[in-house]
Amino acid sequence: MDIEQIRKDFPMFKNNSNLIYFDNAATTFKPSCVLDKIQEYYTHFGVSVHRGTYNLSVAAEHMFEDTRAEVARFINSETSEIIFTANASYALNSVALMIKDTLNSGDHILSSPLEHHSALLPYQNMEQEKGCVLDYINLLPDGRVDMSNFNKLITNNVKVVIVSLVSNTMGYYLDVKQICSIAHKKGAIVIVDMTQGISYYNVDVKKMDCDFAVFSAHKLLGPTGVGVMYGKHKYLEKMSPVFYGGEMIQSVSYHFSKLAPIPYKYEVGTPNIAGVIAFGEAIRYINSIGKDAIHEREQELKNYLIQELSKIQGITIYNMTCDTPIVNFNIDGVPSHDASTFYDSYNVAIRAGQHCAALVTNFLGVNATLRASLYFYNTKEEIDKFIIASKKIVKFFSENK
Amino acid sequence: MNEMQEIYRKLLIKYYKNTYNSGLRNTGIQKESKNTSCGDDVIIEAVIKDNVIESIRNDAKGCMICISSASMLCKALEGKSVSEAKLICEEFSKMQKGAQYQETLLGELAIFKCLDSFPARKKCASLSFDAAVEIFMSI
């Protein structure tokens, strides 16, 4: 992998030459081909999809639908099982609302404290509104999901299991295939939040056998404002959409309307056409580098980052055995937001806070943490500069106690 | 040492490790201000008699800037008339927004001007001022 050449594809590196961007779990940079595609749509196609009777609209629609097919190939689903949403949070909420009618008082929902707020809050709401019970799988001392506890909690009363493929704070990979296999035997459906995981792992929803999955384009080099909701054909066919309106109907009369076939019945209104088309380009770009090569590169970066950061006295790493280059840590005795400002002063962009997963910081027994998250376009030289900055910050605060 | 480190050093030594009027007495008006995105949480308590701030205390949790600014606010407003205190809060707000402000009125609080270089942290410094302004509005 020629990283120098790859970095030239990303204008952000050229326009921010001193920036060390280690906040890729929040969002990734976009290669020029993705940005060009957005420009191309607005300057050469610029019309709506799914309703035009003229050639230009058909051309725009082809580009839009090409992305659907590209996404389907990317995760090995059927094309009709791919629904575009505004983002992953929107997709998670949509799935929750779609399955809400199938749940009754006393039904259990099983999740873990590692999940993003967007995964958990809709089900907290169902506890209040429908009398469902949200259970949490215990975490092992290192913060991984305790599979033996999962096996205990997964009973016939559990109707929904919601887990993430990779934790956005701890960077741990979860064997979702095993979760699906066990949950399905008890009759539960499994929703997988792949928002972080799909950046780092090859995903095959058929092999995994999950019932629903969500992710966002912007963590895969694509634009913001585009999310994906995957659902098994059988569920998408029988469930009802959350929103109604234009684009998603076949015929309308005074008191009854016939919905469009899947996936269109779940896509209401004019979509983010430019974003979706550009997302297709992002996937093609990732494919051109190769998911396996990307994974290998990320493992190298992760190992080097952990190795170097763990050498510094005065830093606590909370996920030494992380599977992905998402490192969760604190500088001892320094509130994370203050440390983050110091990193900022050294042109290092990392995240401070609870990372939309407050139950994790709660588990760790801290108010907030620092998160350094890398992507394949980061370099060992950047890690070296990050380590130098870390040492300076530790030194400063130890000298000014 | 760069400007920000110098400021942190001053804040740390003076106010983060040695807080001023920290801890509530539950004898005055209390207002809370929170930044839910980062966990900063400040309660300001003021005893106001005859339009004078007889006592002003804080309970601040969060980052160093948040905790320091709560102490500095208490030190700056203690013993002031309500109208003087309001003016200081207004000038602080102007400084935070990048508008013209009277530096002399702010005294030590003018140190937070450095946050112009780190706008993401301005909210940390202004939380205690938000709570104080709420107290003044409630009387």
Short mmCIF file of N, CA and C in Angstrom, two decimals, chain A residues 89-171:
data_model
loop_
_atom_site.label_atom_id
_atom_site.label_comp_id
_atom_site.label_asym_id
_atom_site.label_seq_id
_atom_site.Cartn_x
_atom_site.Cartn_y
_atom_site.Cartn_z
N SER A 89 -27.79 6.83 12.93
CA SER A 89 -28.72 7.03 14.06
C SER A 89 -30.16 6.98 13.57
N TYR A 90 -30.38 7.61 12.42
CA TYR A 90 -31.71 7.61 11.82
C TYR A 90 -32.12 6.16 11.48
N ALA A 91 -31.15 5.41 10.96
CA ALA A 91 -31.43 4.02 10.58
C ALA A 91 -31.75 3.18 11.83
N LEU A 92 -30.99 3.38 12.91
CA LEU A 92 -31.23 2.63 14.15
C LEU A 92 -32.62 2.95 14.70
N ASN A 93 -32.97 4.23 14.67
CA ASN A 93 -34.29 4.63 15.15
C ASN A 93 -35.40 4.08 14.26
N SER A 94 -35.15 4.06 12.96
CA SER A 94 -36.16 3.54 12.03
C SER A 94 -36.44 2.07 12.31
N VAL A 95 -35.36 1.29 12.48
CA VAL A 95 -35.55 -0.14 12.76
C VAL A 95 -36.36 -0.30 14.04
N ALA A 96 -36.00 0.47 15.07
CA ALA A 96 -36.70 0.37 16.36
C ALA A 96 -38.19 0.65 16.18
N LEU A 97 -38.50 1.69 15.42
CA LEU A 97 -39.92 2.04 15.22
C LEU A 97 -40.63 1.00 14.36
N MET A 98 -39.91 0.41 13.42
CA MET A 98 -40.52 -0.62 12.56
C MET A 98 -40.89 -1.87 13.35
N ILE A 99 -40.04 -2.23 14.32
CA ILE A 99 -40.32 -3.47 15.06
C ILE A 99 -41.18 -3.23 16.31
N LYS A 100 -41.41 -1.95 16.59
CA LYS A 100 -42.14 -1.60 17.82
C LYS A 100 -43.50 -2.33 17.91
N ASP A 101 -44.21 -2.38 16.81
CA ASP A 101 -45.55 -2.99 16.83
C ASP A 101 -45.51 -4.49 17.13
N THR A 102 -44.35 -5.09 16.90
CA THR A 102 -44.26 -6.54 17.14
C THR A 102 -43.95 -6.85 18.60
N LEU A 103 -43.67 -5.81 19.38
CA LEU A 103 -43.27 -6.03 20.78
C LEU A 103 -44.44 -5.79 21.73
N ASN A 104 -44.45 -6.57 22.80
CA ASN A 104 -45.52 -6.44 23.80
C ASN A 104 -44.93 -6.21 25.18
N SER A 105 -45.79 -5.79 26.08
CA SER A 105 -45.35 -5.58 27.46
C SER A 105 -44.73 -6.88 28.00
N GLY A 106 -43.59 -6.74 28.65
CA GLY A 106 -42.93 -7.91 29.23
C GLY A 106 -41.89 -8.53 28.31
N ASP A 107 -41.93 -8.19 27.02
CA ASP A 107 -40.90 -8.69 26.10
C ASP A 107 -39.55 -8.09 26.49
N HIS A 108 -38.52 -8.90 26.34
CA HIS A 108 -37.17 -8.43 26.71
C HIS A 108 -36.37 -8.03 25.46
N ILE A 109 -35.57 -7.01 25.65
CA ILE A 109 -34.64 -6.54 24.62
C ILE A 109 -33.26 -6.65 25.24
N LEU A 110 -32.33 -7.25 24.50
CA LEU A 110 -31.01 -7.51 25.07
C LEU A 110 -29.95 -6.70 24.33
N SER A 111 -29.16 -5.97 25.10
CA SER A 111 -28.10 -5.17 24.48
C SER A 111 -26.88 -5.18 25.40
N SER A 112 -25.94 -4.28 25.15
CA SER A 112 -24.76 -4.24 26.01
C SER A 112 -24.41 -2.80 26.35
N PRO A 113 -23.67 -2.60 27.45
CA PRO A 113 -23.29 -1.22 27.81
C PRO A 113 -22.33 -0.59 26.82
N LEU A 114 -21.84 -1.36 25.86
CA LEU A 114 -20.90 -0.80 24.88
C LEU A 114 -21.60 0.00 23.79
N GLU A 115 -22.92 -0.08 23.76
CA GLU A 115 -23.62 0.48 22.59
C GLU A 115 -23.69 2.00 22.60
N HIS A 116 -23.80 2.52 21.41
CA HIS A 116 -23.99 3.96 21.16
C HIS A 116 -25.38 4.37 21.66
N HIS A 117 -25.50 5.61 22.09
CA HIS A 117 -26.79 6.10 22.59
C HIS A 117 -27.91 5.90 21.56
N SER A 118 -27.57 6.04 20.28
CA SER A 118 -28.59 5.89 19.23
C SER A 118 -29.14 4.47 19.16
N ALA A 119 -28.34 3.52 19.65
CA ALA A 119 -28.82 2.13 19.66
C ALA A 119 -29.68 1.87 20.88
N LEU A 120 -29.34 2.48 22.00
CA LEU A 120 -30.02 2.16 23.27
C LEU A 120 -31.28 2.99 23.54
N LEU A 121 -31.20 4.29 23.25
CA LEU A 121 -32.30 5.17 23.66
C LEU A 121 -33.67 4.80 23.08
N PRO A 122 -33.75 4.36 21.81
CA PRO A 122 -35.07 3.97 21.32
C PRO A 122 -35.70 2.84 22.14
N TYR A 123 -34.86 1.97 22.71
CA TYR A 123 -35.39 0.83 23.47
C TYR A 123 -35.68 1.23 24.92
N GLN A 124 -34.95 2.23 25.42
CA GLN A 124 -35.32 2.79 26.73
C GLN A 124 -36.72 3.38 26.62
N ASN A 125 -36.96 4.01 25.48
CA ASN A 125 -38.28 4.59 25.23
C ASN A 125 -39.36 3.50 25.20
N MET A 126 -39.01 2.33 24.65
CA MET A 126 -39.99 1.23 24.60
C MET A 126 -40.27 0.66 25.99
N GLU A 127 -39.28 0.75 26.85
CA GLU A 127 -39.51 0.33 28.25
C GLU A 127 -40.62 1.20 28.84
N GLN A 128 -40.51 2.51 28.60
CA GLN A 128 -41.48 3.46 29.15
C GLN A 128 -42.84 3.31 28.47
N GLU A 129 -42.81 3.24 27.15
CA GLU A 129 -44.07 3.28 26.39
C GLU A 129 -44.80 1.95 26.33
N LYS A 130 -44.05 0.86 26.20
CA LYS A 130 -44.68 -0.44 25.95
C LYS A 130 -44.52 -1.43 27.08
N GLY A 131 -43.74 -1.06 28.10
CA GLY A 131 -43.51 -2.00 29.20
C GLY A 131 -42.55 -3.11 28.84
N CYS A 132 -41.72 -2.89 27.83
CA CYS A 132 -40.68 -3.87 27.51
C CYS A 132 -39.57 -3.76 28.55
N VAL A 133 -38.70 -4.75 28.57
CA VAL A 133 -37.60 -4.75 29.55
C VAL A 133 -36.28 -4.78 28.79
N LEU A 134 -35.46 -3.76 29.05
CA LEU A 134 -34.14 -3.69 28.39
C LEU A 134 -33.10 -4.29 29.34
N ASP A 135 -32.50 -5.40 28.89
CA ASP A 135 -31.46 -6.05 29.70
C ASP A 135 -30.09 -5.77 29.08
N TYR A 136 -29.08 -5.75 29.95
CA TYR A 136 -27.72 -5.52 29.49
C TYR A 136 -26.84 -6.74 29.74
N ILE A 137 -26.13 -7.15 28.72
CA ILE A 137 -25.16 -8.24 28.88
C ILE A 137 -23.99 -7.69 29.70
N ASN A 138 -23.52 -8.46 30.65
CA ASN A 138 -22.37 -8.03 31.45
C ASN A 138 -21.13 -7.87 30.57
N LEU A 139 -20.25 -6.99 31.02
CA LEU A 139 -18.95 -6.88 30.35
C LEU A 139 -17.90 -7.60 31.20
N LEU A 140 -16.93 -8.19 30.53
CA LEU A 140 -15.80 -8.80 31.22
C LEU A 140 -14.91 -7.69 31.79
N PRO A 141 -13.98 -8.02 32.68
CA PRO A 141 -13.15 -6.95 33.28
C PRO A 141 -12.46 -6.06 32.24
N ASP A 142 -12.12 -6.60 31.07
CA ASP A 142 -11.45 -5.77 30.06
C ASP A 142 -12.45 -4.97 29.22
N GLY A 143 -13.75 -5.15 29.47
CA GLY A 143 -14.75 -4.36 28.76
C GLY A 143 -15.37 -5.06 27.56
N ARG A 144 -14.99 -6.31 27.33
CA ARG A 144 -15.61 -7.05 26.23
C ARG A 144 -16.94 -7.65 26.68
N VAL A 145 -17.79 -7.92 25.70
CA VAL A 145 -19.08 -8.55 26.00
C VAL A 145 -18.82 -9.96 26.56
N ASP A 146 -19.48 -10.27 27.66
CA ASP A 146 -19.31 -11.58 28.31
C ASP A 146 -20.29 -12.56 27.65
N MET A 147 -19.75 -13.43 26.79
CA MET A 147 -20.62 -14.34 26.03
C MET A 147 -21.33 -15.34 26.94
N SER A 148 -20.69 -15.72 28.04
CA SER A 148 -21.37 -16.68 28.92
C SER A 148 -22.58 -16.01 29.57
N ASN A 149 -22.48 -14.72 29.87
CA ASN A 149 -23.62 -13.99 30.41
C ASN A 149 -24.70 -13.82 29.34
N PHE A 150 -24.26 -13.61 28.10
CA PHE A 150 -25.23 -13.52 26.99
C PHE A 150 -26.03 -14.82 26.91
N ASN A 151 -25.31 -15.94 27.01
CA ASN A 151 -25.98 -17.24 26.94
C ASN A 151 -27.00 -17.43 28.06
N LYS A 152 -26.73 -16.82 29.20
CA LYS A 152 -27.67 -16.91 30.33
C LYS A 152 -28.90 -16.04 30.08
N LEU A 153 -28.64 -14.85 29.54
CA LEU A 153 -29.73 -13.88 29.41
C LEU A 153 -30.63 -14.12 28.20
N ILE A 154 -30.13 -14.84 27.20
CA ILE A 154 -30.92 -15.02 25.98
C ILE A 154 -31.95 -16.15 26.19
N THR A 155 -33.13 -15.74 26.54
CA THR A 155 -34.21 -16.71 26.78
C THR A 155 -35.29 -16.50 25.72
N ASN A 156 -36.33 -17.30 25.80
CA ASN A 156 -37.44 -17.17 24.83
C ASN A 156 -38.17 -15.84 24.98
N ASN A 157 -37.96 -15.16 26.11
CA ASN A 157 -38.61 -13.85 26.31
C ASN A 157 -37.92 -12.73 25.55
N VAL A 158 -36.69 -13.00 25.13
CA VAL A 158 -35.94 -11.95 24.41
C VAL A 158 -36.41 -11.91 22.96
N LYS A 159 -36.90 -10.76 22.54
CA LYS A 159 -37.42 -10.62 21.18
C LYS A 159 -36.43 -9.89 20.27
N VAL A 160 -35.59 -9.06 20.86
CA VAL A 160 -34.65 -8.26 20.07
C VAL A 160 -33.28 -8.26 20.75
N VAL A 161 -32.26 -8.47 19.94
CA VAL A 161 -30.88 -8.30 20.43
C VAL A 161 -30.26 -7.19 19.59
N ILE A 162 -29.65 -6.21 20.25
CA ILE A 162 -29.00 -5.13 19.51
C ILE A 162 -27.57 -4.96 20.02
N VAL A 163 -26.64 -5.17 19.10
CA VAL A 163 -25.21 -5.11 19.46
C VAL A 163 -24.44 -4.45 18.33
N SER A 164 -23.23 -3.99 18.67
CA SER A 164 -22.39 -3.41 17.61
C SER A 164 -21.28 -4.39 17.22
N LEU A 165 -20.91 -4.33 15.96
CA LEU A 165 -19.84 -5.20 15.45
C LEU A 165 -18.51 -4.79 16.08
N VAL A 166 -18.30 -3.47 16.17
CA VAL A 166 -17.11 -2.94 16.84
C VAL A 166 -17.56 -1.78 17.73
N SER A 167 -17.12 -1.80 18.99
CA SER A 167 -17.46 -0.71 19.91
C SER A 167 -16.75 0.58 19.48
N ASN A 168 -17.50 1.67 19.45
CA ASN A 168 -16.90 2.94 19.00
C ASN A 168 -15.99 3.57 20.05
N THR A 169 -16.01 3.02 21.27
CA THR A 169 -15.11 3.55 22.30
C THR A 169 -13.99 2.58 22.65
N MET A 170 -14.31 1.28 22.70
CA MET A 170 -13.31 0.31 23.14
C MET A 170 -12.62 -0.38 21.97
N GLY A 171 -13.16 -0.24 20.79
CA GLY A 171 -12.52 -0.82 19.61
C GLY A 171 -12.53 -2.34 19.58
#
